[in-house]
Amino acid sequence: KGGPGARRAGGAAMAAGAVQGLGEGGGGRGFLGPRVPAEVEAMARSVQDVGKETFRRLLKVTVNALEGKDCKESVRLIAESANLSEEQLAFLISGMYTLLREALRLPLSTFKQEVMVTKIPDCFVLLFSFRIPEDFIVDFSSVVFGNRRPTSEGTALIQRSRLPSIQDFKWRVDVAISTSSLARALQPSILMMMKLSDGTAHRFEVPVAKFQELRYNVALILKEMNDLEKRSVLKIQD
Amino acid sequence: MAAPVVPESDSIRRAVSLLNAVDPGRFPRLVSRLLQKLHLKAESTFSEEEEEKLQIAFSLEKQDLHLVLETISFILEQAVYHNLKPASLQQQLQSIHLDEDKAEAFASAWAAAGQDTIEKFRQRVLTPQKLETIGWQLNLQMAESMQAKLKSPQAVLELGVSSEDSKNLKKVFVEFSHQELFEFYNKLETIQAQLDSLT
């Protein structure tokens, strides 16, 4: 007689668990998500046996990878000098890469304050439960929240999901003195040339009335943006 | 004396004699209709059917009807080009021997709709692409694959650009962050200042 009722209850418990797990810095696995990625767990296990020097070199390679640089050579050198098998190296680097990539999603502004004092932000505390040595956790922290933070020009960190934005905007105001239809036209017109970030270029004329409409709408959007930024939904601390 | 607006060529002479022979009752409406559609380029004002009806109504052969319609259009285009006053137009037409009642018909149609037509011609552009529509959307981006906890406002501007060849409007989507939109606005303000300095 447990049947559907029990299943529903079980489902609800699972859902509650998942919700608890989600959310950065909250309960569960924090910024790593509801289920810790396998490579991070594997890295956590093997990193305990790695020396500080080797760890630092691995960290440097990982940061370079996040920045989109080629690291084949550096990885080879570490493999030779540190006496680590290819498999171990793979676990370590991929785990560190995933860990850092997820941590880098968090905006800097939220954490600057506390890291100054404790060197380890709240969200990284869960790393202790993986038995990662404290020194290493401090190193991870300094990469994410300190001045060694990788620049986002690297391919791994570029924001991909954007519509094209304006890369170059040129314009001209012309006055047509005379045309084949009008001896005395004296009509101003605006020519715009837009180059977008996706490589396309658009050149078109804007009649003066349409230009006014464009200007009005842009001003309107700016006003709405200002209002939006002042509203309480944006002041919620997370 | 200034050069005549309507030159006295052979075809004009022939057209004038045809025009003079046309039934004066229906003439004013014909002129008004042609004036209305003058600014539309490729379209011919009348469909095949309508042309046949006109042939019958004005008892003109097809060739002659075409000459008449083209001449009326030409006269009106010249009026636009030189921004003629109705009185001037009437005078010019009478000097090429168009009957007084027909010249008057031209003058009144021109007086009624001339300025509007000139304005429509002013708005015509030579560039192949023209901005026709503006739409926009303001979004609040909360997160994305590479960043959590964003709360950044993004605006998307949809610009409908017409192309001379195709009937379809090309939609150009452009995204702006607050800062980018502000910079864009400043550029628009600069353009406005230039426009203001023209007047």
Tab-separated table of C-alpha atoms in Angstrom:
chain	number	residue	atom	x	y	z
A	1	LYS	CA	0.000	0.000	0.000
A	2	GLY	CA	3.103	2.226	-0.063
A	3	GLY	CA	2.819	2.448	-3.862
A	4	PRO	CA	2.225	5.805	-5.511
A	5	GLY	CA	2.160	7.713	-2.221
A	6	ALA	CA	5.584	6.454	-1.234
A	7	ARG	CA	6.946	7.126	-4.684
A	8	ARG	CA	5.631	10.648	-4.569
A	9	ALA	CA	7.195	11.210	-1.192
A	10	GLY	CA	10.466	9.745	-2.437
A	11	GLY	CA	10.343	11.992	-5.472
A	12	ALA	CA	9.711	15.017	-3.307
A	13	ALA	CA	12.657	14.161	-1.080
A	14	MET	CA	14.903	13.784	-4.098
A	15	ALA	CA	13.737	17.082	-5.510
A	16	ALA	CA	14.365	18.769	-2.174
A	17	GLY	CA	17.837	17.279	-2.083
A	18	ALA	CA	18.575	18.512	-5.564
A	19	VAL	CA	17.349	21.996	-4.773
A	20	GLN	CA	19.488	22.061	-1.684
A	21	GLY	CA	22.454	20.978	-3.708
A	22	LEU	CA	22.035	23.704	-6.289
A	23	GLY	CA	23.077	27.260	-5.759
A	24	GLU	CA	26.530	28.589	-5.297
A	25	GLY	CA	27.893	28.890	-1.798
A	26	GLY	CA	24.766	27.319	-0.329
A	27	GLY	CA	24.325	23.819	0.897
A	28	GLY	CA	25.214	20.673	-0.954
A	29	ARG	CA	28.134	20.847	-3.313
A	30	GLY	CA	28.039	24.612	-3.858
A	31	PHE	CA	29.679	25.889	-6.993
A	32	LEU	CA	30.469	22.365	-8.139
A	33	GLY	CA	26.809	21.575	-8.578
A	34	PRO	CA	24.605	18.857	-7.088
A	35	ARG	CA	26.949	16.107	-8.164
A	36	VAL	CA	30.681	16.597	-8.017
A	37	PRO	CA	32.245	16.020	-11.433
A	38	ALA	CA	34.133	12.741	-11.528
A	39	GLU	CA	37.397	14.306	-12.606
A	40	VAL	CA	37.362	16.654	-9.623
A	41	GLU	CA	36.933	13.721	-7.248
A	42	ALA	CA	39.702	11.824	-8.990
A	43	MET	CA	41.970	14.848	-8.813
A	44	ALA	CA	41.204	15.304	-5.132
A	45	ARG	CA	42.305	11.750	-4.424
A	46	SER	CA	45.595	11.897	-6.325
A	47	VAL	CA	46.549	15.448	-5.424
A	48	GLN	CA	47.163	14.441	-1.824
A	49	ASP	CA	50.304	12.606	-2.924
A	50	VAL	CA	51.631	15.365	-5.103
A	51	GLY	CA	54.466	17.606	-3.922
A	52	LYS	CA	53.977	21.360	-3.555
A	53	GLU	CA	56.361	22.204	-6.396
A	54	THR	CA	54.670	19.816	-8.815
A	55	PHE	CA	51.247	21.050	-7.747
A	56	ARG	CA	52.234	24.637	-8.481
A	57	ARG	CA	53.504	23.672	-11.923
A	58	LEU	CA	50.286	21.770	-12.651
A	59	LEU	CA	48.299	24.778	-11.527
A	60	LYS	CA	50.235	27.030	-13.885
A	61	VAL	CA	49.547	24.663	-16.796
A	62	THR	CA	45.850	24.598	-15.933
A	63	VAL	CA	45.636	28.388	-15.850
A	64	ASN	CA	47.370	28.556	-19.222
A	65	ALA	CA	44.886	26.056	-20.602
A	66	LEU	CA	41.992	28.176	-19.321
A	67	GLU	CA	43.515	31.128	-21.082
A	68	GLY	CA	43.556	29.190	-24.311
A	69	LYS	CA	47.310	28.830	-24.545
A	70	ASP	CA	49.041	25.736	-25.832
A	71	CYS	CA	50.481	23.653	-22.992
A	72	LYS	CA	51.643	20.433	-24.605
A	73	GLU	CA	55.271	21.222	-23.984
A	74	SER	CA	54.852	22.163	-20.320
A	75	VAL	CA	52.795	19.046	-19.647
A	76	ARG	CA	55.476	16.877	-21.184
A	77	LEU	CA	58.134	18.473	-18.997
A	78	ILE	CA	56.117	17.895	-15.837
A	79	ALA	CA	55.500	14.275	-16.824
A	80	GLU	CA	59.233	13.709	-17.151
A	81	SER	CA	60.476	15.463	-14.053
A	82	ALA	CA	57.687	14.618	-11.622
A	83	ASN	CA	57.559	10.930	-12.227
A	84	LEU	CA	53.817	10.884	-12.846
A	85	SER	CA	52.104	8.519	-15.233
A	86	GLU	CA	50.091	9.901	-18.124
A	87	GLU	CA	46.921	8.706	-16.513
A	88	GLN	CA	47.651	10.427	-13.216
A	89	LEU	CA	48.537	13.600	-15.051
A	90	ALA	CA	45.291	13.457	-16.971
A	91	PHE	CA	43.237	13.107	-13.791
A	92	LEU	CA	45.062	15.896	-12.049
A	93	ILE	CA	44.943	18.439	-14.841
A	94	SER	CA	41.383	17.753	-15.962
A	95	GLY	CA	40.157	17.857	-12.359
A	96	MET	CA	41.927	21.140	-11.646
A	97	TYR	CA	40.661	22.565	-14.917
A	98	THR	CA	37.028	21.723	-14.151
A	99	LEU	CA	37.327	22.978	-10.577
A	100	LEU	CA	38.760	26.306	-11.639
A	101	ARG	CA	36.414	26.748	-14.570
A	102	GLU	CA	33.390	26.336	-12.359
A	103	ALA	CA	34.812	28.592	-9.669
A	104	LEU	CA	35.581	31.269	-12.260
A	105	ARG	CA	31.863	31.521	-13.046
A	106	LEU	CA	31.379	33.258	-9.739
A	107	PRO	CA	31.657	37.010	-9.955
A	108	LEU	CA	34.636	38.550	-8.170
A	109	SER	CA	32.639	41.237	-6.434
A	110	THR	CA	30.962	38.808	-4.080
A	111	PHE	CA	34.138	37.486	-2.531
A	112	LYS	CA	36.828	40.137	-2.485
A	113	GLN	CA	36.154	41.150	1.128
A	114	GLU	CA	36.419	37.837	2.903
A	115	VAL	CA	39.348	36.498	0.944
A	116	MET	CA	41.543	39.343	2.116
A	117	VAL	CA	41.247	38.073	5.670
A	118	THR	CA	40.954	34.318	5.464
A	119	LYS	CA	42.625	33.600	2.110
A	120	ILE	CA	39.958	30.977	1.466
A	121	PRO	CA	36.446	32.049	0.457
A	122	ASP	CA	33.391	30.332	1.906
A	123	CYS	CA	32.587	28.494	-1.277
A	124	PHE	CA	35.950	26.734	-1.218
A	125	VAL	CA	35.509	25.377	2.288
A	126	LEU	CA	33.855	22.272	0.891
A	127	LEU	CA	37.181	21.379	-0.719
A	128	PHE	CA	38.426	20.435	2.716
A	129	SER	CA	35.926	17.596	2.739
A	130	PHE	CA	37.783	16.128	-0.221
A	131	ARG	CA	40.964	16.076	1.838
A	132	ILE	CA	42.739	18.473	-0.466
A	133	PRO	CA	45.676	19.956	1.463
A	134	GLU	CA	45.055	23.442	2.829
A	135	ASP	CA	48.030	24.942	0.982
A	136	PHE	CA	46.586	23.777	-2.293
A	137	ILE	CA	43.196	25.216	-1.467
A	138	VAL	CA	44.869	28.552	-0.753
A	139	ASP	CA	46.592	28.320	-4.140
A	140	PHE	CA	43.279	27.596	-5.869
A	141	SER	CA	41.764	30.575	-4.115
A	142	SER	CA	44.488	32.922	-5.192
A	143	VAL	CA	43.971	31.911	-8.823
A	144	VAL	CA	40.253	32.517	-8.686
A	145	PHE	CA	40.094	35.531	-6.415
A	146	GLY	CA	43.537	36.981	-6.422
A	147	ASN	CA	45.633	38.701	-9.041
A	148	ARG	CA	46.538	35.491	-10.815
A	149	ARG	CA	42.994	35.244	-12.136
A	150	PRO	CA	43.127	34.162	-15.777
A	151	THR	CA	42.115	36.793	-18.290
A	152	SER	CA	38.916	36.076	-20.123
A	153	GLU	CA	40.468	36.524	-23.529
A	154	GLY	CA	41.141	32.813	-23.422
A	155	THR	CA	38.831	30.591	-25.381
A	156	ALA	CA	37.536	28.730	-22.356
A	157	LEU	CA	36.209	31.797	-20.663
A	158	ILE	CA	34.732	33.866	-23.471
A	159	GLN	CA	31.091	34.599	-23.227
A	160	ARG	CA	29.685	32.784	-26.234
A	161	SER	CA	25.980	33.249	-26.057
A	162	ARG	CA	25.637	36.804	-27.284
A	163	LEU	CA	23.965	38.310	-30.260
A	164	PRO	CA	26.381	40.389	-32.306
A	165	SER	CA	27.296	43.739	-30.834
A	166	ILE	CA	28.567	46.831	-32.595
A	167	GLN	CA	32.270	46.702	-33.203
A	168	ASP	CA	32.571	49.759	-35.396
A	169	PHE	CA	30.046	52.480	-36.098
A	170	LYS	CA	30.560	55.117	-38.756
A	171	TRP	CA	28.106	57.675	-39.976
A	172	ARG	CA	27.645	60.584	-42.332
A	173	VAL	CA	25.184	63.415	-42.607
A	174	ASP	CA	24.560	64.411	-46.194
A	175	VAL	CA	22.419	67.110	-47.686
A	176	ALA	CA	21.114	66.353	-51.129
A	177	ILE	CA	21.319	69.631	-53.008
A	178	SER	CA	19.835	68.386	-56.223
A	179	THR	CA	18.576	65.099	-57.551
A	180	SER	CA	17.264	63.830	-60.863
A	181	SER	CA	13.767	64.447	-59.536
A	182	LEU	CA	14.278	67.759	-57.757
A	183	ALA	CA	16.369	70.699	-58.876
A	184	ARG	CA	16.444	72.062	-55.327
A	185	ALA	CA	16.078	69.246	-52.868
A	186	LEU	CA	18.021	70.433	-49.777
A	187	GLN	CA	17.122	67.261	-47.994
A	188	PRO	CA	19.371	66.019	-45.169
A	189	SER	CA	19.902	62.314	-44.784
A	190	ILE	CA	22.037	60.100	-42.599
A	191	LEU	CA	24.159	57.228	-43.794
A	192	MET	CA	25.168	54.642	-41.205
A	193	MET	CA	27.745	51.930	-41.466
A	194	MET	CA	27.811	49.302	-38.756
A	195	LYS	CA	30.340	46.546	-38.390
A	196	LEU	CA	29.133	43.872	-36.012
A	197	SER	CA	31.133	41.495	-33.865
A	198	ASP	CA	30.077	38.535	-36.003
A	199	GLY	CA	31.884	40.019	-38.997
A	200	THR	CA	28.853	41.293	-40.876
A	201	ALA	CA	28.702	44.885	-42.070
A	202	HIS	CA	25.552	46.834	-42.726
A	203	ARG	CA	25.327	50.082	-44.593
A	204	PHE	CA	22.014	51.825	-44.843
A	205	GLU	CA	20.403	55.191	-45.084
A	206	VAL	CA	18.347	56.526	-42.226
A	207	PRO	CA	15.666	59.079	-43.088
A	208	VAL	CA	15.649	61.942	-40.624
A	209	ALA	CA	12.278	60.963	-39.175
A	210	LYS	CA	13.451	57.391	-38.597
A	211	PHE	CA	16.591	58.713	-36.979
A	212	GLN	CA	14.505	60.623	-34.469
A	213	GLU	CA	12.596	57.444	-33.757
A	214	LEU	CA	15.854	55.558	-33.210
A	215	ARG	CA	17.196	58.203	-30.882
A	216	TYR	CA	13.977	58.298	-28.911
A	217	ASN	CA	13.900	54.523	-28.514
A	218	VAL	CA	17.522	54.286	-27.437
A	219	ALA	CA	16.937	56.982	-24.824
A	220	LEU	CA	13.884	55.082	-23.666
A	221	ILE	CA	15.816	51.838	-23.264
A	222	LEU	CA	18.538	53.639	-21.306
A	223	LYS	CA	15.953	55.049	-18.976
A	224	GLU	CA	14.434	51.598	-18.493
A	225	MET	CA	17.885	50.147	-17.819
A	226	ASN	CA	18.502	52.767	-15.166
A	227	ASP	CA	15.159	52.050	-13.529
A	228	LEU	CA	15.854	48.324	-13.658
A	229	GLU	CA	19.236	48.678	-12.023
A	230	LYS	CA	17.724	50.611	-9.171
A	231	ARG	CA	15.004	48.107	-8.421
A	232	SER	CA	15.185	45.859	-5.397
A	233	VAL	CA	15.506	42.621	-7.335
A	234	LEU	CA	19.052	43.624	-8.138
A	235	LYS	CA	19.851	44.449	-4.550
A	236	ILE	CA	19.243	40.915	-3.320
A	237	GLN	CA	22.498	39.671	-1.925
A	238	ASP	CA	23.614	36.303	-3.021
B	1	MET	CA	13.366	84.295	-70.479
B	2	ALA	CA	14.032	81.016	-68.697
B	3	ALA	CA	14.158	77.811	-70.741
B	4	PRO	CA	10.710	76.270	-71.092
B	5	VAL	CA	9.970	73.534	-68.661
B	6	VAL	CA	8.269	71.455	-71.280
B	7	PRO	CA	10.313	71.444	-74.481
B	8	GLU	CA	8.498	71.634	-77.791
B	9	SER	CA	9.619	68.387	-79.369
B	10	ASP	CA	7.754	66.411	-82.009
B	11	SER	CA	6.396	63.892	-79.577
B	12	ILE	CA	5.238	66.683	-77.273
B	13	ARG	CA	3.469	68.383	-80.159
B	14	ARG	CA	1.742	65.151	-81.087
B	15	ALA	CA	0.852	64.506	-77.446
B	16	VAL	CA	-0.600	67.994	-77.072
B	17	SER	CA	-2.886	67.510	-80.048
B	18	LEU	CA	-4.034	64.207	-78.597
B	19	LEU	CA	-4.554	65.790	-75.196
B	20	ASN	CA	-6.555	68.605	-76.689
B	21	ALA	CA	-8.798	66.053	-78.353
B	22	VAL	CA	-9.436	64.151	-75.111
B	23	ASP	CA	-12.811	64.454	-73.401
B	24	PRO	CA	-12.375	67.297	-70.859
B	25	GLY	CA	-14.862	65.753	-68.420
B	26	ARG	CA	-12.616	62.894	-67.360
B	27	PHE	CA	-9.348	64.689	-67.733
B	28	PRO	CA	-8.906	66.220	-64.244
B	29	ARG	CA	-9.311	62.853	-62.558
B	30	LEU	CA	-6.755	61.284	-64.840
B	31	VAL	CA	-4.216	63.963	-63.989
B	32	SER	CA	-4.865	63.594	-60.253
B	33	ARG	CA	-4.454	59.858	-60.436
B	34	LEU	CA	-1.143	60.108	-62.242
B	35	LEU	CA	0.049	62.727	-59.775
B	36	GLN	CA	-0.785	60.455	-56.875
B	37	LYS	CA	1.373	57.640	-58.184
B	38	LEU	CA	4.133	59.764	-59.623
B	39	HIS	CA	6.692	59.009	-56.904
B	40	LEU	CA	6.387	55.240	-57.219
B	41	LYS	CA	9.114	54.158	-59.518
B	42	ALA	CA	8.701	50.836	-61.252
B	43	GLU	CA	4.971	50.444	-61.006
B	44	SER	CA	2.858	51.514	-63.915
B	45	THR	CA	-0.154	53.385	-62.688
B	46	PHE	CA	-2.717	51.354	-64.554
B	47	SER	CA	-3.209	47.635	-64.956
B	48	GLU	CA	-3.837	46.044	-68.361
B	49	GLU	CA	-7.588	46.028	-67.737
B	50	GLU	CA	-7.635	49.615	-66.640
B	51	GLU	CA	-5.650	50.623	-69.700
B	52	GLU	CA	-8.167	48.927	-71.959
B	53	LYS	CA	-10.965	50.785	-70.228
B	54	LEU	CA	-9.100	54.052	-70.682
B	55	GLN	CA	-8.576	53.346	-74.362
B	56	ILE	CA	-12.310	53.021	-74.778
B	57	ALA	CA	-13.171	55.964	-72.529
B	58	PHE	CA	-10.836	58.357	-74.337
B	59	SER	CA	-11.194	56.699	-77.755
B	60	LEU	CA	-7.457	56.314	-78.094
B	61	GLU	CA	-5.401	53.563	-79.604
B	62	LYS	CA	-2.983	51.758	-77.305
B	63	GLN	CA	0.098	53.630	-78.588
B	64	ASP	CA	-1.633	56.968	-78.346
B	65	LEU	CA	-2.881	56.250	-74.854
B	66	HIS	CA	0.658	55.450	-73.759
B	67	LEU	CA	1.942	58.664	-75.254
B	68	VAL	CA	-0.757	60.642	-73.479
B	69	LEU	CA	-0.074	59.019	-70.102
B	70	GLU	CA	3.675	59.402	-70.437
B	71	THR	CA	3.384	63.029	-71.434
B	72	ILE	CA	1.141	63.884	-68.512
B	73	SER	CA	3.620	62.145	-66.195
B	74	PHE	CA	6.523	63.968	-67.794
B	75	ILE	CA	4.847	67.340	-67.343
B	76	LEU	CA	4.175	66.564	-63.697
B	77	GLU	CA	7.748	65.393	-63.127
B	78	GLN	CA	9.026	68.640	-64.566
B	79	ALA	CA	6.714	70.546	-62.244
B	80	VAL	CA	8.239	68.612	-59.351
B	81	TYR	CA	11.775	69.147	-60.542
B	82	HIS	CA	11.416	72.895	-60.898
B	83	ASN	CA	9.015	73.291	-57.991
B	84	LEU	CA	6.670	75.253	-60.191
B	85	LYS	CA	3.864	77.373	-58.881
B	86	PRO	CA	0.453	76.370	-60.273
B	87	ALA	CA	0.169	79.617	-62.227
B	88	SER	CA	3.591	79.070	-63.803
B	89	LEU	CA	2.659	75.567	-64.798
B	90	GLN	CA	-0.520	76.729	-66.438
B	91	GLN	CA	1.354	79.405	-68.353
B	92	GLN	CA	3.997	76.941	-69.557
B	93	LEU	CA	1.344	74.535	-70.779
B	94	GLN	CA	-0.546	77.207	-72.630
B	95	SER	CA	2.643	78.279	-74.346
B	96	ILE	CA	2.950	74.820	-75.903
B	97	HIS	CA	-0.586	75.222	-77.170
B	98	LEU	CA	-2.442	73.058	-74.692
B	99	ASP	CA	-6.105	74.101	-74.482
B	100	GLU	CA	-6.933	76.462	-71.643
B	101	ASP	CA	-9.333	74.108	-69.891
B	102	LYS	CA	-6.764	71.303	-69.890
B	103	ALA	CA	-4.011	73.607	-68.674
B	104	GLU	CA	-6.330	74.738	-65.908
B	105	ALA	CA	-7.015	71.127	-64.971
B	106	PHE	CA	-3.256	70.572	-64.604
B	107	ALA	CA	-2.918	73.710	-62.529
B	108	SER	CA	-5.685	72.791	-60.082
B	109	ALA	CA	-4.503	69.192	-59.643
B	110	TRP	CA	-1.010	70.561	-59.027
B	111	ALA	CA	-2.246	73.179	-56.578
B	112	ALA	CA	-4.074	70.491	-54.603
B	113	ALA	CA	-1.422	67.770	-54.389
B	114	GLY	CA	1.802	69.298	-55.695
B	115	GLN	CA	3.527	70.002	-52.397
B	116	ASP	CA	2.778	66.519	-51.066
B	117	THR	CA	4.236	64.989	-54.191
B	118	ILE	CA	7.380	67.086	-53.913
B	119	GLU	CA	7.754	65.957	-50.302
B	120	LYS	CA	7.461	62.317	-51.338
B	121	PHE	CA	10.200	62.829	-53.882
B	122	ARG	CA	12.357	64.450	-51.241
B	123	GLN	CA	12.098	61.308	-49.138
B	124	ARG	CA	13.248	59.038	-51.932
B	125	VAL	CA	16.737	57.706	-51.392
B	126	LEU	CA	19.324	56.484	-53.808
B	127	THR	CA	20.998	54.050	-51.453
B	128	PRO	CA	20.025	50.430	-51.874
B	129	GLN	CA	19.275	49.922	-48.199
B	130	LYS	CA	17.109	51.974	-45.918
B	131	LEU	CA	16.166	51.693	-42.274
B	132	GLU	CA	12.458	51.006	-42.098
B	133	THR	CA	11.610	49.584	-38.697
B	134	ILE	CA	13.006	49.749	-35.199
B	135	GLY	CA	12.158	47.248	-32.504
B	136	TRP	CA	13.789	46.469	-29.208
B	137	GLN	CA	13.792	44.255	-26.171
B	138	LEU	CA	15.304	44.807	-22.763
B	139	ASN	CA	16.478	41.665	-20.981
B	140	LEU	CA	17.979	40.997	-17.619
B	141	GLN	CA	20.564	38.287	-18.000
B	142	MET	CA	20.809	36.226	-14.839
B	143	ALA	CA	23.491	33.742	-15.810
B	144	GLU	CA	25.146	32.004	-18.706
B	145	SER	CA	27.389	29.021	-19.246
B	146	MET	CA	30.521	30.900	-18.315
B	147	GLN	CA	29.210	33.143	-15.586
B	148	ALA	CA	26.780	32.863	-12.716
B	149	LYS	CA	24.924	35.565	-10.794
B	150	LEU	CA	25.043	38.147	-13.517
B	151	LYS	CA	21.960	40.372	-13.283
B	152	SER	CA	23.181	42.410	-16.199
B	153	PRO	CA	20.692	44.300	-18.341
B	154	GLN	CA	21.038	43.643	-22.053
B	155	ALA	CA	19.179	45.425	-24.788
B	156	VAL	CA	18.564	43.936	-28.181
B	157	LEU	CA	17.830	46.318	-31.023
B	158	GLU	CA	16.071	44.936	-34.084
B	159	LEU	CA	16.641	47.079	-37.155
B	160	GLY	CA	14.518	46.365	-40.200
B	161	VAL	CA	16.518	47.330	-43.278
B	162	SER	CA	14.842	47.310	-46.661
B	163	SER	CA	16.680	46.381	-49.780
B	164	GLU	CA	15.787	47.804	-53.143
B	165	ASP	CA	15.869	44.470	-54.930
B	166	SER	CA	13.881	42.318	-52.570
B	167	LYS	CA	10.571	43.003	-50.923
B	168	ASN	CA	11.725	41.426	-47.680
B	169	LEU	CA	12.985	43.407	-44.771
B	170	LYS	CA	16.374	42.279	-43.546
B	171	LYS	CA	16.375	42.091	-39.768
B	172	VAL	CA	19.597	43.062	-38.087
B	173	PHE	CA	19.874	42.145	-34.407
B	174	VAL	CA	22.345	44.011	-32.281
B	175	GLU	CA	22.967	43.467	-28.607
B	176	PHE	CA	24.096	46.169	-26.183
B	177	SER	CA	25.220	46.208	-22.603
B	178	HIS	CA	24.389	49.299	-20.583
B	179	GLN	CA	27.750	50.841	-21.317
B	180	GLU	CA	27.625	49.995	-25.020
B	181	LEU	CA	24.156	51.458	-25.360
B	182	PHE	CA	25.261	54.608	-23.601
B	183	GLU	CA	28.157	55.008	-26.033
B	184	PHE	CA	25.833	54.425	-28.968
B	185	TYR	CA	23.461	57.039	-27.621
B	186	ASN	CA	26.259	59.571	-27.393
B	187	LYS	CA	27.062	58.990	-31.045
B	188	LEU	CA	23.412	59.520	-31.957
B	189	GLU	CA	23.484	62.770	-30.020
B	190	THR	CA	26.496	63.889	-32.054
B	191	ILE	CA	24.596	63.165	-35.258
B	192	GLN	CA	21.660	65.141	-33.927
B	193	ALA	CA	23.907	68.092	-33.211
B	194	GLN	CA	25.045	67.981	-36.835
B	195	LEU	CA	21.462	67.919	-38.048
B	196	ASP	CA	20.623	70.840	-35.799
B	197	SER	CA	23.485	72.886	-37.201
B	198	LEU	CA	22.004	72.562	-40.677
B	199	THR	CA	18.893	74.541	-39.939
